[in-house]
Amino acid sequence: MKAGIVGLPNVGKSTLFNCLSQAKAQSANFPFCTIEPNVGVVNVPDPRLIKLEELVKPQRVMPATVEILDIAGLVKGASKGEGLGNQFLANIRETDAILHVLRCFDNDNIVHVEGRVNPEADKEIIDMELQLKDLETVEKKLEKVHRTARTGNKEAQKEQEVLNKVKAALSSGISVRGVQIDDELRKEYITPVQFITDKPVLYVCNVDEGSAATGNAYVDQVRELAKAEGAEVLVLAVATEADITELETYEERQMFLDDLGLDEPGASKLIRSAYALLQLQTYFTAGEKEVRAWTIPVGATAPQAAGVIHSDFEKGFIRAEVIAYENYVQYGSEAKVREAGKLGVEGKEYIVKDGDVMHFRFNV
């Protein structure tokens, strides 16, 4: 599962990517500094993992991860191939969620591709270009479906009706994720097309250091826009976050954060938000050799969770022994949880909860 960082050129995407992945993607004060998408596998900060490590004292600890892509900046006309448009759109299509970075700071030393600071207008440019590309996609799809529908095929007629709704929405400047339609119809006829604007989005407001804790007027503007879409907004001073990652010790980083009025790096919040945006959750395995966080989709069953470790675990699944994270912490060890009768034995229908500590029984 991948989240793609998108936005106009020069809004801080590559600097943010460097903060998240601690990679060193090239970042500079000119458009199209990023051409090929940079890919980073980022650890998901999780205090529960630290607590389990304290209790179990394993030989090693493995956190959950999420894949982040830093994609080239998009400009007006991208849907028609302007700038690096075609490449940008192909790269974003491969992602599962969008982290949309908007410039929400004034600085005459950093050029803006449109020559002004206006996050609402920036958002409109990106939205419009993605919607135009999706409009092209739905029109091509409708041509094929229309031919079948004309023969009297009921299934094709139903699909045509749904796609016409999508086309009407896009023509009105509404993204596919905003189309009001029955969940089953969406799942059957919209999701398989992989529309770009159907992907969930998180708006990242890149602010100056003084606005890191409270935001500013630009951020207020973005919050209003996001509220109308039901999307989340995260405020981040990206340049400051880059400075924090350069500090060597935890104490130095904490002092810096205290001065800014922050309880943790914004990058940590963003990683967790991206994880949630991708509809992912974590379960744990805990033993002397290893305490590990495993990534699964929300709603995964016990056999599906077992399959993340090894496909044989899923094929030969017998049962799962499950301890709620809160019970593990309360009693302090697996043995004491068993003694207290708080260890659950679950079968194939069990839906894994976020934070479950699990042990699988299987036979191949």
GROMACS .gro file of C-alpha atoms in nm:
model
  364
    1MET     CA    1   0.000   0.000   0.000
    2LYS     CA    2   0.148   0.333  -0.110
    3ALA     CA    3   0.071   0.696  -0.030
    4GLY     CA    4   0.187   0.954  -0.282
    5ILE     CA    5   0.303   1.306  -0.189
    6VAL     CA    6   0.161   1.544  -0.451
    7GLY     CA    7   0.131   1.918  -0.509
    8LEU     CA    8   0.249   2.201  -0.730
    9PRO     CA    9   0.626   2.232  -0.788
   10ASN     CA   10   0.825   2.389  -0.503
   11VAL     CA   11   0.573   2.355  -0.218
   12GLY     CA   12   0.803   2.137  -0.001
   13LYS     CA   13   0.720   1.784  -0.118
   14SER     CA   14   1.076   1.651  -0.142
   15THR     CA   15   1.180   1.817   0.186
   16LEU     CA   16   0.880   1.649   0.351
   17PHE     CA   17   0.970   1.316   0.192
   18ASN     CA   18   1.324   1.348   0.335
   19CYS     CA   19   1.178   1.411   0.681
   20LEU     CA   20   0.953   1.107   0.657
   21SER     CA   21   1.198   0.860   0.513
   22GLN     CA   22   1.525   1.019   0.628
   23ALA     CA   23   1.631   0.956   0.269
   24LYS     CA   24   1.800   1.238   0.083
   25ALA     CA   25   1.586   1.310  -0.218
   26GLN     CA   26   1.713   1.613  -0.406
   27SER     CA   27   1.523   1.925  -0.300
   28ALA     CA   28   1.592   2.266  -0.447
   29ASN     CA   29   1.434   2.602  -0.519
   30PHE     CA   30   1.317   2.537  -0.875
   31PRO     CA   31   1.028   2.350  -1.041
   32PHE     CA   32   1.061   1.986  -1.150
   33CYS     CA   33   1.350   1.915  -0.917
   34THR     CA   34   1.189   1.570  -0.872
   35ILE     CA   35   1.136   1.380  -1.197
   36GLU     CA   36   1.142   1.008  -1.112
   37PRO     CA   37   0.932   0.940  -0.801
   38ASN     CA   38   1.142   0.876  -0.490
   39VAL     CA   39   1.019   0.582  -0.283
   40GLY     CA   40   1.068   0.550   0.091
   41VAL     CA   41   0.963   0.271   0.327
   42VAL     CA   42   0.877   0.455   0.648
   43ASN     CA   43   0.842   0.312   0.999
   44VAL     CA   44   0.505   0.382   1.160
   45PRO     CA   45   0.561   0.539   1.506
   46ASP     CA   46   0.370   0.332   1.763
   47PRO     CA   47   0.416   0.374   2.142
   48ARG     CA   48   0.249   0.033   2.193
   49LEU     CA   49   0.551  -0.134   2.033
   50ILE     CA   50   0.785   0.040   2.279
   51LYS     CA   51   0.569  -0.079   2.571
   52LEU     CA   52   0.570  -0.440   2.445
   53GLU     CA   53   0.948  -0.422   2.409
   54GLU     CA   54   0.976  -0.314   2.775
   55LEU     CA   55   0.759  -0.607   2.889
   56VAL     CA   56   0.895  -0.885   2.666
   57LYS     CA   57   1.262  -0.775   2.630
   58PRO     CA   58   1.303  -0.941   2.288
   59GLN     CA   59   1.622  -0.979   2.084
   60ARG     CA   60   1.484  -0.741   1.820
   61VAL     CA   61   1.187  -0.516   1.744
   62MET     CA   62   1.028  -0.471   1.400
   63PRO     CA   63   0.786  -0.180   1.347
   64ALA     CA   64   0.507  -0.161   1.090
   65THR     CA   65   0.594   0.028   0.770
   66VAL     CA   66   0.418   0.228   0.502
   67GLU     CA   67   0.546   0.315   0.155
   68ILE     CA   68   0.564   0.684   0.063
   69LEU     CA   69   0.624   0.817  -0.290
   70ASP     CA   70   0.753   1.168  -0.364
   71ILE     CA   71   0.603   1.248  -0.704
   72ALA     CA   72   0.707   1.524  -0.946
   73GLY     CA   73   0.525   1.858  -0.915
   74LEU     CA   74   0.215   1.901  -1.130
   75VAL     CA   75   0.135   2.222  -1.321
   76LYS     CA   76  -0.166   2.368  -1.501
   77GLY     CA   77  -0.222   2.170  -1.822
   78ALA     CA   78  -0.078   1.844  -1.683
   79SER     CA   79  -0.382   1.647  -1.804
   80LYS     CA   80  -0.277   1.749  -2.157
   81GLY     CA   81   0.089   1.664  -2.097
   82GLU     CA   82   0.220   2.003  -1.979
   83GLY     CA   83   0.534   1.996  -1.762
   84LEU     CA   84   0.583   1.636  -1.653
   85GLY     CA   85   0.206   1.585  -1.660
   86ASN     CA   86   0.175   1.241  -1.818
   87GLN     CA   87   0.447   1.096  -1.596
   88PHE     CA   88   0.300   1.259  -1.285
   89LEU     CA   89  -0.046   1.119  -1.358
   90ALA     CA   90   0.090   0.769  -1.428
   91ASN     CA   91   0.283   0.774  -1.099
   92ILE     CA   92  -0.010   0.897  -0.892
   93ARG     CA   93  -0.238   0.630  -1.042
   94GLU     CA   94  -0.011   0.365  -0.884
   95THR     CA   95  -0.070   0.499  -0.532
   96ASP     CA   96  -0.353   0.409  -0.293
   97ALA     CA   97  -0.387   0.746  -0.117
   98ILE     CA   98  -0.284   1.107  -0.171
   99LEU     CA   99  -0.091   1.337   0.064
  100HIS     CA  100  -0.161   1.676  -0.097
  101VAL     CA  101   0.096   1.936   0.014
  102LEU     CA  102  -0.019   2.300   0.000
  103ARG     CA  103   0.206   2.600   0.052
  104CYS     CA  104   0.070   2.800   0.348
  105PHE     CA  105   0.362   3.037   0.415
  106ASP     CA  106   0.503   3.362   0.276
  107ASN     CA  107   0.868   3.372   0.173
  108ASP     CA  108   0.994   3.591  -0.111
  109ASN     CA  109   1.310   3.380  -0.136
  110ILE     CA  110   1.118   3.067  -0.241
  111VAL     CA  111   0.958   3.097  -0.582
  112HIS     CA  112   0.600   2.991  -0.642
  113VAL     CA  113   0.531   2.841  -0.983
  114GLU     CA  114   0.221   3.063  -1.018
  115GLY     CA  115   0.394   3.373  -0.873
  116ARG     CA  116   0.168   3.404  -0.565
  117VAL     CA  117   0.074   3.226  -0.240
  118ASN     CA  118  -0.286   3.102  -0.250
  119PRO     CA  119  -0.347   2.747  -0.125
  120GLU     CA  120  -0.710   2.750  -0.241
  121ALA     CA  121  -0.605   2.830  -0.600
  122ASP     CA  122  -0.322   2.573  -0.578
  123LYS     CA  123  -0.568   2.307  -0.468
  124GLU     CA  124  -0.802   2.398  -0.754
  125ILE     CA  125  -0.522   2.353  -1.010
  126ILE     CA  126  -0.439   2.003  -0.883
  127ASP     CA  127  -0.805   1.905  -0.846
  128MET     CA  128  -0.894   2.026  -1.193
  129GLU     CA  129  -0.605   1.848  -1.365
  130LEU     CA  130  -0.683   1.520  -1.188
  131GLN     CA  131  -1.054   1.558  -1.263
  132LEU     CA  132  -0.982   1.626  -1.632
  133LYS     CA  133  -0.774   1.308  -1.650
  134ASP     CA  134  -1.055   1.110  -1.481
  135LEU     CA  135  -1.305   1.264  -1.722
  136GLU     CA  136  -1.096   1.132  -2.010
  137THR     CA  137  -1.090   0.789  -1.841
  138VAL     CA  138  -1.467   0.774  -1.781
  139GLU     CA  139  -1.546   0.885  -2.138
  140LYS     CA  140  -1.332   0.602  -2.281
  141LYS     CA  141  -1.495   0.354  -2.044
  142LEU     CA  142  -1.844   0.476  -2.135
  143GLU     CA  143  -1.778   0.426  -2.507
  144LYS     CA  144  -1.722   0.052  -2.445
  145VAL     CA  145  -2.009   0.013  -2.196
  146HIS     CA  146  -2.251   0.203  -2.421
  147ARG     CA  147  -2.204  -0.046  -2.704
  148THR     CA  148  -2.296  -0.338  -2.477
  149ALA     CA  149  -2.582  -0.149  -2.312
  150ARG     CA  150  -2.744  -0.087  -2.651
  151THR     CA  151  -2.785  -0.464  -2.697
  152GLY     CA  152  -3.017  -0.466  -2.393
  153ASN     CA  153  -2.758  -0.602  -2.147
  154LYS     CA  154  -2.901  -0.511  -1.803
  155GLU     CA  155  -2.562  -0.522  -1.628
  156ALA     CA  156  -2.408  -0.286  -1.884
  157GLN     CA  157  -2.707  -0.052  -1.854
  158LYS     CA  158  -2.662  -0.034  -1.477
  159GLU     CA  159  -2.288   0.033  -1.520
  160GLN     CA  160  -2.362   0.302  -1.780
  161GLU     CA  161  -2.598   0.476  -1.536
  162VAL     CA  162  -2.331   0.480  -1.263
  163LEU     CA  163  -2.056   0.602  -1.498
  164ASN     CA  164  -2.282   0.877  -1.632
  165LYS     CA  165  -2.319   1.001  -1.272
  166VAL     CA  166  -1.941   1.001  -1.239
  167LYS     CA  167  -1.904   1.191  -1.566
  168ALA     CA  168  -2.161   1.453  -1.460
  169ALA     CA  169  -1.984   1.504  -1.126
  170LEU     CA  170  -1.640   1.543  -1.287
  171SER     CA  171  -1.782   1.786  -1.544
  172SER     CA  172  -1.911   1.994  -1.251
  173GLY     CA  173  -1.571   1.999  -1.078
  174ILE     CA  174  -1.656   1.727  -0.822
  175SER     CA  175  -1.397   1.455  -0.760
  176VAL     CA  176  -1.503   1.089  -0.787
  177ARG     CA  177  -1.464   1.041  -0.411
  178GLY     CA  178  -1.739   1.303  -0.369
  179VAL     CA  179  -1.995   1.122  -0.589
  180GLN     CA  180  -2.297   1.027  -0.375
  181ILE     CA  181  -2.371   0.666  -0.464
  182ASP     CA  182  -2.457   0.334  -0.300
  183ASP     CA  183  -2.149   0.156  -0.156
  184GLU     CA  184  -2.218  -0.166  -0.346
  185LEU     CA  185  -2.250   0.016  -0.679
  186ARG     CA  186  -1.930   0.207  -0.605
  187LYS     CA  187  -1.747  -0.114  -0.523
  188GLU     CA  188  -1.872  -0.287  -0.838
  189TYR     CA  189  -1.849  -0.015  -1.103
  190ILE     CA  190  -1.628   0.271  -0.976
  191THR     CA  191  -1.347   0.117  -0.769
  192PRO     CA  192  -1.223  -0.121  -1.046
  193VAL     CA  193  -1.169   0.177  -1.284
  194GLN     CA  194  -0.909   0.323  -1.041
  195PHE     CA  195  -1.002   0.686  -1.088
  196ILE     CA  196  -0.731   0.917  -0.956
  197THR     CA  197  -0.980   1.142  -0.772
  198ASP     CA  198  -1.141   0.842  -0.602
  199LYS     CA  199  -0.830   0.797  -0.386
  200PRO     CA  200  -0.860   0.920  -0.025
  201VAL     CA  201  -0.676   1.248   0.038
  202LEU     CA  202  -0.505   1.417   0.334
  203TYR     CA  203  -0.420   1.787   0.300
  204VAL     CA  204  -0.079   1.882   0.442
  205CYS     CA  205  -0.043   2.255   0.511
  206ASN     CA  206   0.325   2.351   0.489
  207VAL     CA  207   0.359   2.650   0.723
  208ASP     CA  208   0.637   2.869   0.866
  209GLU     CA  209   0.792   2.781   1.202
  210GLY     CA  210   0.580   3.033   1.396
  211SER     CA  211   0.258   2.873   1.268
  212ALA     CA  212   0.355   2.510   1.342
  213ALA     CA  213   0.145   2.481   1.659
  214THR     CA  214  -0.157   2.694   1.573
  215GLY     CA  215  -0.175   2.729   1.193
  216ASN     CA  216  -0.251   3.060   1.017
  217ALA     CA  217  -0.503   3.229   0.786
  218TYR     CA  218  -0.393   3.012   0.490
  219VAL     CA  219  -0.453   2.698   0.700
  220ASP     CA  220  -0.801   2.822   0.799
  221GLN     CA  221  -0.876   2.854   0.427
  222VAL     CA  222  -0.770   2.494   0.362
  223ARG     CA  223  -0.966   2.364   0.664
  224GLU     CA  224  -1.287   2.512   0.524
  225LEU     CA  225  -1.225   2.347   0.186
  226ALA     CA  226  -1.136   2.011   0.341
  227LYS     CA  227  -1.439   2.021   0.572
  228ALA     CA  228  -1.667   2.036   0.268
  229GLU     CA  229  -1.500   1.718   0.138
  230GLY     CA  230  -1.486   1.538   0.473
  231ALA     CA  231  -1.105   1.527   0.442
  232GLU     CA  232  -0.844   1.565   0.716
  233VAL     CA  233  -0.593   1.852   0.741
  234LEU     CA  234  -0.249   1.832   0.901
  235VAL     CA  235  -0.034   2.137   0.978
  236LEU     CA  236   0.341   2.091   0.933
  237ALA     CA  237   0.636   2.330   0.927
  238VAL     CA  238   0.829   2.119   0.677
  239ALA     CA  239   1.157   2.318   0.686
  240THR     CA  240   1.152   2.303   1.068
  241GLU     CA  241   1.078   1.930   1.061
  242ALA     CA  242   1.388   1.891   0.841
  243ASP     CA  243   1.594   2.072   1.105
  244ILE     CA  244   1.455   1.844   1.379
  245THR     CA  245   1.556   1.528   1.191
  246GLU     CA  246   1.914   1.660   1.170
  247LEU     CA  247   1.946   1.675   1.552
  248GLU     CA  248   2.137   1.380   1.691
  249THR     CA  249   1.980   1.312   2.031
  250TYR     CA  250   1.624   1.261   2.153
  251GLU     CA  251   1.679   1.531   2.418
  252GLU     CA  252   1.779   1.791   2.157
  253ARG     CA  253   1.477   1.707   1.943
  254GLN     CA  254   1.245   1.726   2.244
  255MET     CA  255   1.380   2.070   2.346
  256PHE     CA  256   1.323   2.196   1.991
  257LEU     CA  257   0.965   2.061   1.994
  258ASP     CA  258   0.897   2.217   2.338
  259ASP     CA  259   1.009   2.556   2.206
  260LEU     CA  260   0.758   2.521   1.922
  261GLY     CA  261   0.476   2.410   2.154
  262LEU     CA  262   0.458   2.062   1.995
  263ASP     CA  263   0.435   1.728   2.177
  264GLU     CA  264   0.590   1.522   1.894
  265PRO     CA  265   0.733   1.573   1.544
  266GLY     CA  266   0.464   1.653   1.288
  267ALA     CA  267   0.622   1.393   1.061
  268SER     CA  268   0.520   1.121   1.310
  269LYS     CA  269   0.160   1.242   1.303
  270LEU     CA  270   0.168   1.247   0.924
  271ILE     CA  271   0.296   0.888   0.899
  272ARG     CA  272   0.020   0.765   1.130
  273SER     CA  273  -0.238   0.968   0.934
  274ALA     CA  274  -0.115   0.816   0.607
  275TYR     CA  275  -0.143   0.469   0.761
  276ALA     CA  276  -0.503   0.539   0.866
  277LEU     CA  277  -0.580   0.699   0.527
  278LEU     CA  278  -0.475   0.373   0.360
  279GLN     CA  279  -0.723   0.195   0.595
  280LEU     CA  280  -0.446  -0.006   0.756
  281GLN     CA  281  -0.412  -0.126   1.112
  282THR     CA  282  -0.160  -0.315   1.325
  283TYR     CA  283  -0.150  -0.638   1.516
  284PHE     CA  284   0.149  -0.764   1.714
  285THR     CA  285   0.341  -1.086   1.771
  286ALA     CA  286   0.546  -1.091   2.089
  287GLY     CA  287   0.814  -1.344   2.186
  288GLU     CA  288   1.170  -1.361   2.317
  289LYS     CA  289   1.321  -1.356   1.967
  290GLU     CA  290   1.109  -1.074   1.829
  291VAL     CA  291   0.834  -0.824   1.903
  292ARG     CA  292   0.684  -0.721   1.570
  293ALA     CA  293   0.408  -0.500   1.434
  294TRP     CA  294   0.228  -0.648   1.132
  295THR     CA  295   0.028  -0.440   0.886
  296ILE     CA  296  -0.318  -0.558   0.777
  297PRO     CA  297  -0.621  -0.390   0.617
  298VAL     CA  298  -0.897  -0.281   0.855
  299GLY     CA  299  -1.152  -0.566   0.862
  300ALA     CA  300  -0.902  -0.849   0.800
  301THR     CA  301  -0.989  -1.192   0.940
  302ALA     CA  302  -0.755  -1.400   1.158
  303PRO     CA  303  -0.648  -1.627   0.866
  304GLN     CA  304  -0.577  -1.320   0.649
  305ALA     CA  305  -0.368  -1.171   0.929
  306ALA     CA  306  -0.178  -1.500   0.959
  307GLY     CA  307  -0.115  -1.494   0.583
  308VAL     CA  308   0.080  -1.168   0.620
  309ILE     CA  309   0.343  -1.365   0.814
  310HIS     CA  310   0.346  -1.658   0.568
  311SER     CA  311   0.098  -1.792   0.314
  312ASP     CA  312   0.122  -2.137   0.480
  313PHE     CA  313  -0.014  -1.986   0.802
  314GLU     CA  314  -0.328  -1.884   0.617
  315LYS     CA  315  -0.367  -2.210   0.422
  316GLY     CA  316  -0.330  -2.430   0.728
  317PHE     CA  317  -0.496  -2.198   0.980
  318ILE     CA  318  -0.646  -2.379   1.280
  319ARG     CA  319  -0.700  -2.104   1.536
  320ALA     CA  320  -0.559  -1.780   1.672
  321GLU     CA  321  -0.474  -1.711   2.035
  322VAL     CA  322  -0.556  -1.345   2.092
  323ILE     CA  323  -0.470  -1.104   2.374
  324ALA     CA  324  -0.606  -0.748   2.370
  325TYR     CA  325  -0.315  -0.504   2.394
  326GLU     CA  326  -0.466  -0.342   2.706
  327ASN     CA  327  -0.480  -0.682   2.883
  328TYR     CA  328  -0.119  -0.761   2.786
  329VAL     CA  329  -0.005  -0.433   2.943
  330GLN     CA  330  -0.228  -0.476   3.249
  331TYR     CA  331  -0.105  -0.828   3.334
  332GLY     CA  332   0.252  -0.782   3.205
  333SER     CA  333   0.309  -1.114   3.028
  334GLU     CA  334   0.139  -1.381   2.819
  335ALA     CA  335   0.161  -1.630   3.106
  336LYS     CA  336  -0.019  -1.397   3.347
  337VAL     CA  337  -0.286  -1.318   3.085
  338ARG     CA  338  -0.350  -1.695   3.052
  339GLU     CA  339  -0.372  -1.732   3.430
  340ALA     CA  340  -0.629  -1.451   3.442
  341GLY     CA  341  -0.836  -1.621   3.171
  342LYS     CA  342  -0.802  -1.323   2.937
  343LEU     CA  343  -0.654  -1.509   2.639
  344GLY     CA  344  -0.913  -1.561   2.366
  345VAL     CA  345  -0.913  -1.855   2.124
  346GLU     CA  346  -1.057  -1.743   1.790
  347GLY     CA  347  -1.149  -1.919   1.466
  348LYS     CA  348  -1.157  -1.832   1.097
  349GLU     CA  349  -1.436  -1.574   1.125
  350TYR     CA  350  -1.260  -1.356   1.383
  351ILE     CA  351  -1.209  -0.993   1.269
  352VAL     CA  352  -0.873  -0.874   1.399
  353LYS     CA  353  -0.879  -0.561   1.615
  354ASP     CA  354  -0.612  -0.292   1.603
  355GLY     CA  355  -0.350  -0.372   1.868
  356ASP     CA  356  -0.432  -0.743   1.913
  357VAL     CA  357  -0.135  -0.951   2.027
  358MET     CA  358  -0.167  -1.279   1.837
  359HIS     CA  359  -0.024  -1.630   1.815
  360PHE     CA  360  -0.135  -1.862   1.534
  361ARG     CA  361  -0.184  -2.240   1.532
  362PHE     CA  362  -0.165  -2.393   1.187
  363ASN     CA  363  -0.107  -2.724   1.015
  364VAL     CA  364   0.030  -2.764   0.661
   0.00000   0.00000   0.00000
